[in-house]
């Protein structure tokens, strides 16, 4: 089985703040989908940025396609272009990802930057827009699209590269139910095409339905479990520890205590 | 739009909330100025012309307006802009008002002294003032000269024609296409990219600013004093700056993730059609004609 990413004792700190990730070790195989599960602030998004070579580990190391990811490695332009063609990152906030004045510009940005011919870019842009059913938005500006449309455009901007590896940061965040269902179908289609998916989420439904494997980060930014997705998702104690589910009894107790205090 | 009209009215209902009112009006004016693409979407004559062709030909027309010293030629060019506005489905009263609103204030003030013999000597037309015992550096009579009046008319009409040409270009071309068309003038691609991104994010930050206003309004009861308002304003500006900074970092990462290496390659899907060639031909013939008339 080909390993795409191999992480060894990876740690990352933001400047002047507490650690974002500590001692993360696991690997991601080609053609598999893996869910990075964790509560808000556990370091999921940071982990995706590390996998995409946007940040580099402070401790430990990450290998992608057998090559150590370092700043020096990304200065090798040919290699960096190859990596960017193979790995696409979908940001949680589409407003971050959609930085150009029109949808068409946005979808064409990555293939143009990565040196594809204008003819090829044009074909890819039309194909991505048609596949996602947003061809009618091509000349619209991203600022007056709905959240669901923005998300689709953000996906199209990655799809136009047709990467082997998709890194997805909270793909269902702020989507209405219909667009959410569409997104799930889209993720299924990527899995069926044999793409490698790394999905950072705290939505357990995605993990259960789409992921083959899962990693669980706790609130101290450590990896506390890694394995088959369905096995981990059945482990209630683990999910409670990671703040991925809550114990309803806790809230009932809290309400009772609150009422008792009011009575006194 | 983030702020509906009724919300806005409610938001501005406090007559004494000067800071909020100023900022809200500024936001609204910027939005109107930048995002009003109503006429650029109309199916008119100029809207159908390729933006690169339009940009170049309008520059030629601007140069001609600046070059000619003939009142009839300038008048003809101005009439042409009116005709183009009508053919491009721009309401003529709106267009004329937009052009002439500031011309009397700025161009008129500059041109006014030049009509008098004190500045432009020449053939007297009518006397404005007779000075008894005037100082030696002033003439005994101050009158409007024919040369002065002609010069002032030329100046005002030149400004009006130039502004009309520029307003026509902006009204009939969407900003995004206009920015891309700058490429034909060898405007650096990085500049076009930065302008495009600025255009895209201004809206987002205007939206954020409005949200901050509304959030404050929803939590404000009674009238706050100036100190409180100043404190709130400073905090809002700081907060917006922080958000902008954070977002700029994230946007940069999103660009790098999709292959950004500091050398922009922008998409360009313009194609010239028969109408563009016809327009080019028309402007070429017009230019030759104006130059010929001007050099006679």
Coordinates of C-alpha atoms in Angstrom, one line a residue:
Chain A
X1 CA 0.0 0.0 0.0
X2 CA 1.5 3.4 -1.1
X3 CA 1.8 5.8 1.8
X4 CA 1.0 9.4 0.9
X5 CA 1.7 11.2 4.1
X6 CA 3.9 9.9 7.0
X7 CA 3.9 12.0 10.2
X8 CA 6.5 11.3 12.9
X9 CA 6.2 13.0 16.3
X10 CA 5.0 16.2 14.7
X11 CA 4.6 19.3 16.8
X12 CA 3.6 22.8 15.9
X13 CA 3.4 26.1 17.9
X14 CA 2.0 29.4 16.8
X15 CA 4.1 32.3 17.8
X16 CA 3.5 33.6 21.3
X17 CA 0.8 31.1 22.0
X18 CA 0.3 27.6 23.4
X19 CA 1.1 24.5 21.3
X20 CA -1.2 23.8 18.4
X21 CA -0.2 20.2 17.9
X22 CA 1.9 17.9 20.0
X23 CA 3.6 14.6 19.1
X24 CA 1.4 13.5 16.2
X25 CA 2.4 10.2 14.6
X26 CA 0.3 8.4 11.9
X27 CA 0.3 7.8 8.2
X28 CA -2.2 8.1 5.4
X29 CA -2.4 5.6 2.6
X30 CA -3.2 6.3 -1.0
X31 CA -6.9 6.0 -2.0
X32 CA -8.1 6.0 1.6
X33 CA -10.3 8.6 3.3
X34 CA -9.3 9.6 6.8
X35 CA -11.2 11.8 9.2
X36 CA -9.3 14.1 11.6
X37 CA -11.7 14.4 14.5
X38 CA -11.4 16.9 17.3
X39 CA -13.2 19.6 19.1
X40 CA -12.8 23.3 18.2
X41 CA -9.3 24.5 18.7
X42 CA -7.8 21.0 18.9
X43 CA -5.5 21.6 15.9
X44 CA -7.3 20.0 13.0
X45 CA -6.9 23.0 10.6
X46 CA -3.3 23.4 11.6
X47 CA -2.7 19.8 10.8
X48 CA -4.2 20.2 7.3
X49 CA -2.0 23.2 6.7
X50 CA 1.0 21.2 7.7
X51 CA 0.0 18.4 5.3
X52 CA -0.3 21.0 2.5
X53 CA 3.1 22.4 3.1
X54 CA 1.8 25.7 4.2
X55 CA 3.3 25.4 7.7
X56 CA 6.2 23.3 8.7
X57 CA 6.6 21.3 11.9
X58 CA 8.5 22.8 14.8
X59 CA 9.3 19.3 16.0
X60 CA 9.2 15.9 14.2
X61 CA 8.8 15.5 10.5
X62 CA 6.3 15.0 7.7
X63 CA 7.0 13.0 4.5
X64 CA 4.7 13.4 1.5
X65 CA 5.1 11.0 -1.4
X66 CA 8.3 9.8 0.4
X67 CA 9.9 13.3 0.4
X68 CA 10.5 15.3 3.6
X69 CA 8.3 18.5 3.7
X70 CA 10.6 21.4 4.5
X71 CA 10.8 25.0 3.4
X72 CA 13.9 24.2 1.4
X73 CA 12.1 21.4 -0.4
X74 CA 9.4 23.9 -1.5
X75 CA 12.0 26.2 -2.9
X76 CA 12.6 23.6 -5.5
X77 CA 10.0 25.0 -7.9
X78 CA 9.5 22.0 -10.1
X79 CA 8.9 19.8 -7.1
X80 CA 6.6 22.4 -5.4
X81 CA 4.5 22.6 -8.6
X82 CA 4.2 18.8 -8.7
X83 CA 3.1 18.7 -5.1
X84 CA 0.6 21.5 -5.5
X85 CA -0.9 19.7 -8.5
X86 CA -1.3 16.5 -6.5
X87 CA -2.6 18.0 -3.3
X88 CA -5.6 20.4 -3.0
X89 CA -6.8 22.1 0.2
X90 CA -10.4 23.2 0.7
X91 CA -10.4 25.9 3.4
X92 CA -13.2 26.1 5.9
X93 CA -14.1 29.7 5.1
X94 CA -14.8 30.1 1.4
X95 CA -14.2 33.8 1.6
X96 CA -10.5 33.0 2.3
X97 CA -10.3 30.8 -0.7
X98 CA -12.2 33.0 -3.2
X99 CA -9.9 36.0 -3.5
X100 CA -10.4 36.9 -7.2
X101 CA -13.1 39.1 -8.7
X102 CA -15.0 36.5 -10.6
X103 CA -15.9 32.8 -10.2
X104 CA -14.2 32.0 -13.6
X105 CA -10.9 33.7 -12.5
X106 CA -11.1 31.8 -9.3
X107 CA -11.4 28.4 -10.9
X108 CA -8.7 29.1 -13.4
X109 CA -6.2 30.4 -10.8
X110 CA -4.6 27.2 -9.8
X111 CA -4.2 25.6 -13.2
X112 CA -2.8 28.8 -14.6
X113 CA -0.3 29.3 -11.7
X114 CA 0.8 25.7 -12.2
X115 CA 1.7 26.2 -15.8
X116 CA -1.1 24.5 -17.7
X117 CA -1.7 25.8 -21.2
X118 CA -4.6 28.3 -21.6
X119 CA -6.5 25.9 -23.8
X120 CA -6.2 23.1 -21.1
X121 CA -7.2 25.6 -18.4
X122 CA -10.3 26.7 -20.3
X123 CA -11.4 23.0 -20.7
X124 CA -10.8 22.3 -17.0
X125 CA -12.6 25.4 -15.8
X126 CA -15.7 24.6 -17.9
X127 CA -15.6 21.0 -16.8
X128 CA -15.3 21.9 -13.1
X129 CA -18.1 24.4 -13.3
X130 CA -20.4 22.0 -15.2
X131 CA -19.6 19.1 -12.9
X132 CA -20.6 21.2 -9.9
X133 CA -23.6 22.7 -11.6
X134 CA -22.4 26.2 -11.3
X135 CA -21.7 27.2 -14.9
X136 CA -24.3 30.0 -14.6
X137 CA -22.2 31.6 -11.9
X138 CA -19.0 31.8 -14.0
X139 CA -19.0 35.6 -14.4
X140 CA -20.5 36.4 -11.0
X141 CA -18.4 38.0 -8.2
X142 CA -17.9 35.7 -5.2
X143 CA -19.2 38.4 -2.8
X144 CA -22.8 38.1 -3.8
X145 CA -23.0 34.3 -3.8
X146 CA -24.8 32.3 -1.1
X147 CA -22.7 30.3 1.4
X148 CA -23.5 27.1 -0.4
X149 CA -22.6 28.5 -3.8
X150 CA -19.3 29.9 -2.4
X151 CA -18.5 26.4 -1.1
X152 CA -19.2 24.9 -4.5
X153 CA -17.0 27.5 -6.2
X154 CA -14.2 26.8 -3.6
X155 CA -14.5 23.1 -4.5
X156 CA -14.4 23.9 -8.2
X157 CA -11.2 25.9 -7.6
X158 CA -9.6 22.7 -6.3
X159 CA -11.4 20.4 -8.7
X160 CA -9.9 22.3 -11.7
X161 CA -6.5 20.9 -10.6
X162 CA -7.9 17.3 -10.3
X163 CA -5.6 16.6 -7.4
X164 CA -5.0 13.0 -6.1
X165 CA -5.2 14.1 -2.5
X166 CA -8.0 16.3 -1.1
X167 CA -7.5 18.0 2.2
X168 CA -10.9 19.3 3.4
X169 CA -11.4 21.6 6.4
X170 CA -14.9 21.3 7.9
X171 CA -16.6 20.7 4.5
X172 CA -20.1 20.8 6.0
X173 CA -19.6 24.0 8.0
X174 CA -22.3 26.6 7.5
X175 CA -24.1 24.6 4.8
X176 CA -27.9 24.3 4.6
X177 CA -29.2 20.7 4.7
X178 CA -29.6 20.3 0.9
X179 CA -26.1 21.6 0.2
X180 CA -24.8 19.5 3.0
X181 CA -26.4 16.4 1.4
X182 CA -24.9 17.4 -1.9
X183 CA -21.5 17.8 -0.2
X184 CA -21.7 14.2 1.2
X185 CA -22.5 12.9 -2.3
X186 CA -19.6 14.8 -3.7
X187 CA -17.3 13.3 -1.0
X188 CA -18.6 9.8 -1.9
X189 CA -17.9 10.4 -5.5
X190 CA -14.3 11.4 -4.7
X191 CA -13.9 8.2 -2.6
X192 CA -15.3 6.1 -5.6
X193 CA -12.7 7.8 -7.9
X194 CA -10.0 6.5 -5.6
X195 CA -8.9 9.9 -4.4
X196 CA -7.2 10.2 -1.0
X197 CA -9.3 12.3 1.4
X198 CA -8.2 13.9 4.6
X199 CA -11.2 15.5 6.2
X200 CA -10.9 17.7 9.3
X201 CA -14.2 17.8 11.1
X202 CA -16.1 17.5 14.3
X203 CA -19.1 16.2 12.4
X204 CA -19.3 12.5 13.2
X205 CA -21.8 11.8 10.4
X206 CA -19.1 12.6 7.8
X207 CA -16.6 10.4 9.6
X208 CA -19.1 7.5 9.8
X209 CA -20.3 7.7 6.2
X210 CA -17.2 8.7 4.3
X211 CA -14.0 7.9 6.2
X212 CA -12.2 4.5 6.2
X213 CA -10.0 5.6 9.0
X214 CA -10.0 8.3 11.7
X215 CA -7.6 10.2 14.0
X216 CA -8.9 11.7 17.1
X217 CA -7.2 14.8 18.6
X218 CA -8.0 15.9 22.1
X219 CA -8.1 19.4 23.6
X220 CA -4.5 19.2 24.6
X221 CA -3.6 18.9 20.9
X222 CA -2.5 15.3 21.1
X223 CA -3.4 12.4 19.0
X224 CA -5.3 10.1 21.3
X225 CA -6.5 7.4 18.8
X226 CA -5.9 6.3 15.3
X227 CA -7.6 3.4 13.5
X228 CA -10.7 2.1 11.7
X229 CA -13.3 4.9 11.6
X230 CA -16.3 2.8 12.6
X231 CA -14.4 1.2 15.6
X232 CA -13.3 4.6 16.9
X233 CA -16.8 6.1 16.4
X234 CA -18.3 3.3 18.5
X235 CA -16.0 4.2 21.4
X236 CA -18.1 6.6 23.5
X237 CA -15.5 7.1 26.2
X238 CA -13.0 8.2 23.6
X239 CA -15.5 10.6 21.9
X240 CA -16.4 12.1 25.3
X241 CA -12.7 12.6 26.1
X242 CA -12.2 14.4 22.8
X243 CA -15.3 16.5 23.4
X244 CA -16.8 15.2 20.2
X245 CA -20.1 14.2 22.0
X246 CA -21.5 15.3 25.2
X247 CA -23.2 13.4 28.0
X248 CA -26.8 14.5 28.1
X249 CA -26.9 13.6 31.8
X250 CA -24.3 16.3 32.5
X251 CA -26.7 18.9 31.2
X252 CA -29.7 17.5 33.1
X253 CA -27.6 17.7 36.2
X254 CA -26.5 21.2 35.5
X255 CA -30.1 22.3 35.1
X256 CA -31.1 20.7 38.4
X257 CA -28.2 22.4 40.2
X258 CA -29.2 25.7 38.6
X259 CA -32.9 25.3 39.7
X260 CA -31.8 24.3 43.3
X261 CA -29.6 27.5 43.5
X262 CA -32.6 29.6 42.3
X263 CA -34.8 28.0 45.0
X264 CA -32.4 28.9 47.7
Chain B
X1 CA -26.6 43.4 0.5
X2 CA -26.1 43.0 4.2
X3 CA -28.0 46.0 5.4
X4 CA -31.6 46.4 4.2
X5 CA -33.0 49.9 3.8
X6 CA -35.4 49.7 6.7
X7 CA -32.6 48.4 9.0
X8 CA -30.4 51.2 7.8
X9 CA -33.1 53.8 8.5
X10 CA -33.5 52.4 12.0
X11 CA -29.8 52.3 12.4
X12 CA -29.5 56.0 11.4
X13 CA -32.5 57.1 13.3
X14 CA -30.5 58.7 16.1
X15 CA -29.9 62.1 14.8
X16 CA -27.1 62.8 17.2
X17 CA -25.1 59.6 16.5
X18 CA -22.8 61.5 14.2
X19 CA -19.9 59.0 14.0
X20 CA -22.2 56.1 13.2
X21 CA -24.1 58.1 10.7
X22 CA -20.9 59.3 9.0
X23 CA -19.5 55.9 8.8
X24 CA -22.7 54.3 7.6
X25 CA -23.1 56.9 4.9
X26 CA -19.5 56.5 3.9
X27 CA -20.0 52.7 3.6
X28 CA -23.2 53.2 1.6
X29 CA -21.5 55.7 -0.8
X30 CA -18.5 53.4 -1.3
X31 CA -20.8 50.5 -2.1
X32 CA -22.8 52.6 -4.5
X33 CA -19.7 53.9 -6.2
X34 CA -17.9 50.6 -6.4
X35 CA -20.5 48.0 -6.8
X36 CA -23.2 49.7 -8.9
X37 CA -22.8 47.8 -12.1
X38 CA -26.4 48.3 -13.1
X39 CA -25.6 50.0 -16.4
X40 CA -22.7 47.8 -17.2
X41 CA -25.1 44.9 -17.4
X42 CA -27.5 46.6 -19.8
X43 CA -27.5 45.3 -23.3
X44 CA -26.3 48.5 -24.9
X45 CA -23.8 49.5 -27.6
X46 CA -20.7 50.2 -25.4
X47 CA -21.4 47.3 -23.1
X48 CA -21.1 44.9 -26.0
X49 CA -17.6 46.1 -27.0
X50 CA -14.6 44.2 -25.8
X51 CA -13.2 46.0 -22.7
X52 CA -9.6 46.1 -24.1
X53 CA -10.9 47.8 -27.3
X54 CA -13.0 50.1 -25.3
X55 CA -10.2 51.1 -23.0
X56 CA -7.7 51.8 -25.8
X57 CA -10.3 53.7 -27.9
X58 CA -11.5 55.8 -25.0
X59 CA -7.9 56.7 -24.2
X60 CA -7.5 57.8 -27.8
X61 CA -10.7 59.9 -27.5
X62 CA -9.3 61.4 -24.2
X63 CA -6.1 62.3 -25.9
X64 CA -8.0 63.9 -28.8
X65 CA -10.1 66.0 -26.4
X66 CA -6.9 67.1 -24.7
X67 CA -5.1 67.9 -28.0
X68 CA -7.7 69.9 -29.9
X69 CA -8.1 73.6 -29.5
X70 CA -11.3 73.9 -31.5
X71 CA -14.5 74.6 -29.8
X72 CA -16.6 72.9 -32.5
X73 CA -14.5 69.7 -32.4
X74 CA -14.8 69.6 -28.6
X75 CA -18.6 70.3 -28.9
X76 CA -18.8 67.4 -31.4
X77 CA -16.9 65.1 -29.1
X78 CA -19.2 66.0 -26.3
X79 CA -22.3 65.4 -28.4
X80 CA -20.8 62.0 -29.4
X81 CA -20.5 61.0 -25.7
X82 CA -24.2 62.0 -25.2
X83 CA -25.1 59.8 -28.3
X84 CA -23.1 56.9 -26.9
X85 CA -24.7 57.2 -23.5
X86 CA -28.2 57.0 -25.2
X87 CA -27.1 54.0 -27.3
X88 CA -25.8 52.4 -24.2
X89 CA -29.1 52.8 -22.4
X90 CA -27.7 55.2 -19.8
X91 CA -30.5 57.7 -18.8
X92 CA -29.3 60.9 -20.2
X93 CA -30.3 63.1 -17.2
X94 CA -28.4 60.8 -14.9
X95 CA -25.3 60.9 -17.2
X96 CA -25.4 64.7 -17.7
X97 CA -25.9 65.3 -14.0
X98 CA -23.1 63.0 -13.1
X99 CA -20.7 64.8 -15.4
X100 CA -21.8 68.4 -14.8
X101 CA -22.3 68.3 -11.0
X102 CA -18.8 69.2 -10.1
X103 CA -17.6 70.9 -13.3
X104 CA -18.9 74.3 -12.4
X105 CA -17.4 74.0 -8.9
X106 CA -13.9 72.9 -9.9
X107 CA -13.3 73.7 -13.6
X108 CA -15.5 76.8 -13.4
X109 CA -13.6 78.2 -10.5
X110 CA -10.3 77.6 -12.3
X111 CA -11.5 79.1 -15.6
X112 CA -13.4 82.1 -14.2
X113 CA -10.4 84.5 -13.6
X114 CA -9.1 83.7 -17.2
X115 CA -12.1 85.4 -18.8
X116 CA -11.1 88.9 -17.6
X117 CA -8.6 91.2 -19.2
X118 CA -6.5 91.1 -16.0
X119 CA -5.5 87.5 -16.8
X120 CA -6.2 87.2 -20.6
X121 CA -5.8 90.5 -22.5
X122 CA -7.8 90.8 -25.7
X123 CA -10.8 92.3 -27.4
X124 CA -13.3 93.6 -24.8
X125 CA -16.8 92.0 -24.8
X126 CA -18.4 93.8 -21.9
X127 CA -17.2 95.8 -19.0
X128 CA -17.7 94.4 -15.5
X129 CA -16.1 97.1 -13.4
X130 CA -14.7 100.6 -13.7
X131 CA -12.0 101.3 -11.2
X132 CA -11.6 104.9 -10.1
X133 CA -8.2 105.7 -8.7
X134 CA -7.1 102.1 -9.3
X135 CA -3.5 101.1 -8.2
X136 CA -1.0 101.1 -11.0
X137 CA -0.9 97.3 -11.4
X138 CA -4.6 97.2 -12.2
X139 CA -6.2 98.5 -15.4
X140 CA -8.8 101.2 -15.2
X141 CA -11.5 98.9 -16.4
X142 CA -12.0 95.2 -15.8
X143 CA -13.8 93.5 -18.7
X144 CA -14.5 90.1 -20.2
X145 CA -12.3 89.5 -23.2
X146 CA -13.3 87.5 -26.3
X147 CA -10.0 85.5 -26.0
X148 CA -10.5 84.9 -22.3
X149 CA -14.1 83.7 -22.8
X150 CA -13.1 81.4 -25.7
X151 CA -10.2 80.0 -23.6
X152 CA -12.5 79.4 -20.6
X153 CA -15.1 77.7 -22.8
X154 CA -12.5 75.5 -24.4
X155 CA -11.2 74.5 -20.9
X156 CA -14.7 73.8 -19.5
X157 CA -15.8 71.9 -22.5
X158 CA -12.6 69.9 -22.5
X159 CA -13.0 68.9 -18.9
X160 CA -16.7 68.1 -19.5
X161 CA -15.8 65.9 -22.6
X162 CA -13.0 64.2 -20.8
X163 CA -15.1 63.5 -17.7
X164 CA -17.9 62.2 -19.9
X165 CA -15.6 59.8 -21.7
X166 CA -14.2 58.5 -18.4
X167 CA -17.7 58.2 -16.9
X168 CA -19.0 56.4 -20.0
X169 CA -16.1 53.9 -19.7
X170 CA -16.7 53.2 -16.1
X171 CA -20.5 53.0 -16.3
X172 CA -20.5 50.6 -19.3
X173 CA -17.7 48.3 -18.2
X174 CA -17.8 45.9 -15.2
X175 CA -14.8 46.6 -12.9
X176 CA -13.5 43.1 -13.1
X177 CA -13.3 43.3 -16.9
X178 CA -11.9 46.8 -16.8
X179 CA -9.1 45.7 -14.5
X180 CA -8.3 42.8 -16.8
X181 CA -8.3 45.1 -19.8
X182 CA -5.5 47.0 -18.2
X183 CA -3.2 44.2 -19.3
X184 CA -3.3 45.4 -22.9
X185 CA -1.6 48.6 -21.7
X186 CA 1.2 46.5 -20.2
X187 CA -0.1 47.3 -16.7
X188 CA 1.8 44.8 -14.5
X189 CA -0.2 41.6 -13.8
X190 CA 0.7 41.9 -10.1
X191 CA -1.0 45.3 -10.0
X192 CA -4.1 43.9 -11.7
X193 CA -4.2 41.1 -9.3
X194 CA -3.8 43.3 -6.2
X195 CA -6.5 45.7 -7.5
X196 CA -8.8 42.8 -8.2
X197 CA -8.3 41.4 -4.7
X198 CA -8.8 44.8 -3.2
X199 CA -12.1 45.1 -5.1
X200 CA -13.2 41.7 -3.9
X201 CA -12.4 42.2 -0.2
X202 CA -13.6 45.8 0.1
X203 CA -17.1 44.3 0.0
X204 CA -16.3 41.8 2.7
X205 CA -14.9 44.4 5.0
X206 CA -17.8 46.7 4.4
X207 CA -20.1 43.9 5.3
X208 CA -18.1 43.3 8.5
X209 CA -18.2 47.0 9.4
X210 CA -22.0 47.0 9.0
X211 CA -22.2 43.9 11.2
X212 CA -20.2 45.6 13.9
X213 CA -22.6 48.6 13.7
X214 CA -25.6 46.4 14.0
X215 CA -24.1 44.4 16.8
X216 CA -23.5 47.6 18.8
X217 CA -27.0 48.9 18.0
X218 CA -28.6 45.7 19.2
X219 CA -26.9 46.1 22.6
X220 CA -27.2 49.8 23.1
X221 CA -30.0 51.3 25.2
X222 CA -30.3 55.0 25.7
X223 CA -27.8 57.6 24.4
X224 CA -24.1 57.2 24.9
X225 CA -21.7 60.1 25.4
X226 CA -18.9 61.1 23.2
X227 CA -16.2 59.4 25.2
X228 CA -18.1 56.1 24.9
X229 CA -18.5 56.6 21.2
X230 CA -14.9 57.3 20.7
X231 CA -13.9 54.2 22.7
X232 CA -16.3 52.1 20.7
X233 CA -15.1 53.5 17.4
X234 CA -11.4 52.9 18.3
X235 CA -12.2 49.3 19.4
X236 CA -14.2 48.7 16.2
X237 CA -11.4 50.0 14.1
X238 CA -8.9 47.8 16.0
X239 CA -11.1 44.8 15.7
X240 CA -11.6 45.3 12.0
X241 CA -7.8 45.7 11.5
X242 CA -7.2 42.5 13.5
X243 CA -9.7 40.6 11.4
X244 CA -8.3 42.0 8.2
X245 CA -4.8 41.0 9.2
X246 CA -5.8 37.5 10.1
X247 CA -7.8 37.1 6.8
X248 CA -4.8 38.4 4.7
X249 CA -2.7 35.7 6.2
X250 CA -5.3 33.1 5.4
X251 CA -5.8 34.3 1.9
X252 CA -2.1 34.2 1.3
X253 CA -2.0 30.6 2.4
X254 CA -4.9 29.8 0.1
X255 CA -3.0 31.3 -2.7
X256 CA 0.2 29.4 -1.9
X257 CA -1.9 26.2 -1.6
X258 CA -3.0 26.7 -5.2
X259 CA 0.4 27.3 -6.7
X260 CA 1.1 31.0 -6.0
X261 CA 4.8 31.7 -6.4
X262 CA 4.8 35.4 -6.7
X263 CA 4.4 35.5 -10.5
X264 CA 0.8 35.9 -11.3
X265 CA -0.8 34.3 -14.4
X266 CA -4.3 35.6 -14.9
X267 CA -7.1 34.2 -17.0
X268 CA -8.0 36.1 -20.1
X269 CA -11.0 35.1 -22.1
X270 CA -11.5 38.1 -24.3
X271 CA -12.3 37.6 -28.0
X272 CA -12.7 40.3 -30.6
X273 CA -15.8 40.2 -32.8
X274 CA -17.0 42.1 -35.8
X275 CA -18.6 44.8 -33.6
X276 CA -15.2 45.5 -31.9
X277 CA -13.5 45.9 -35.3
X278 CA -16.3 48.2 -36.5
X279 CA -15.9 50.4 -33.3
X280 CA -12.1 50.4 -33.8
X281 CA -12.5 51.5 -37.4
X282 CA -15.0 54.3 -36.4
X283 CA -12.6 55.7 -33.7
X284 CA -9.7 55.5 -36.1
X285 CA -11.5 57.4 -38.9
X286 CA -12.8 59.9 -36.3
X287 CA -9.3 60.5 -35.0
X288 CA -7.8 61.0 -38.4
X289 CA -10.6 63.5 -39.1
X290 CA -10.1 65.4 -35.9
X291 CA -6.4 65.6 -36.4
X292 CA -6.8 66.8 -40.0
X293 CA -9.3 69.5 -39.0
X294 CA -7.1 70.5 -36.1
X295 CA -4.0 70.9 -38.3
X296 CA -5.7 72.9 -41.0

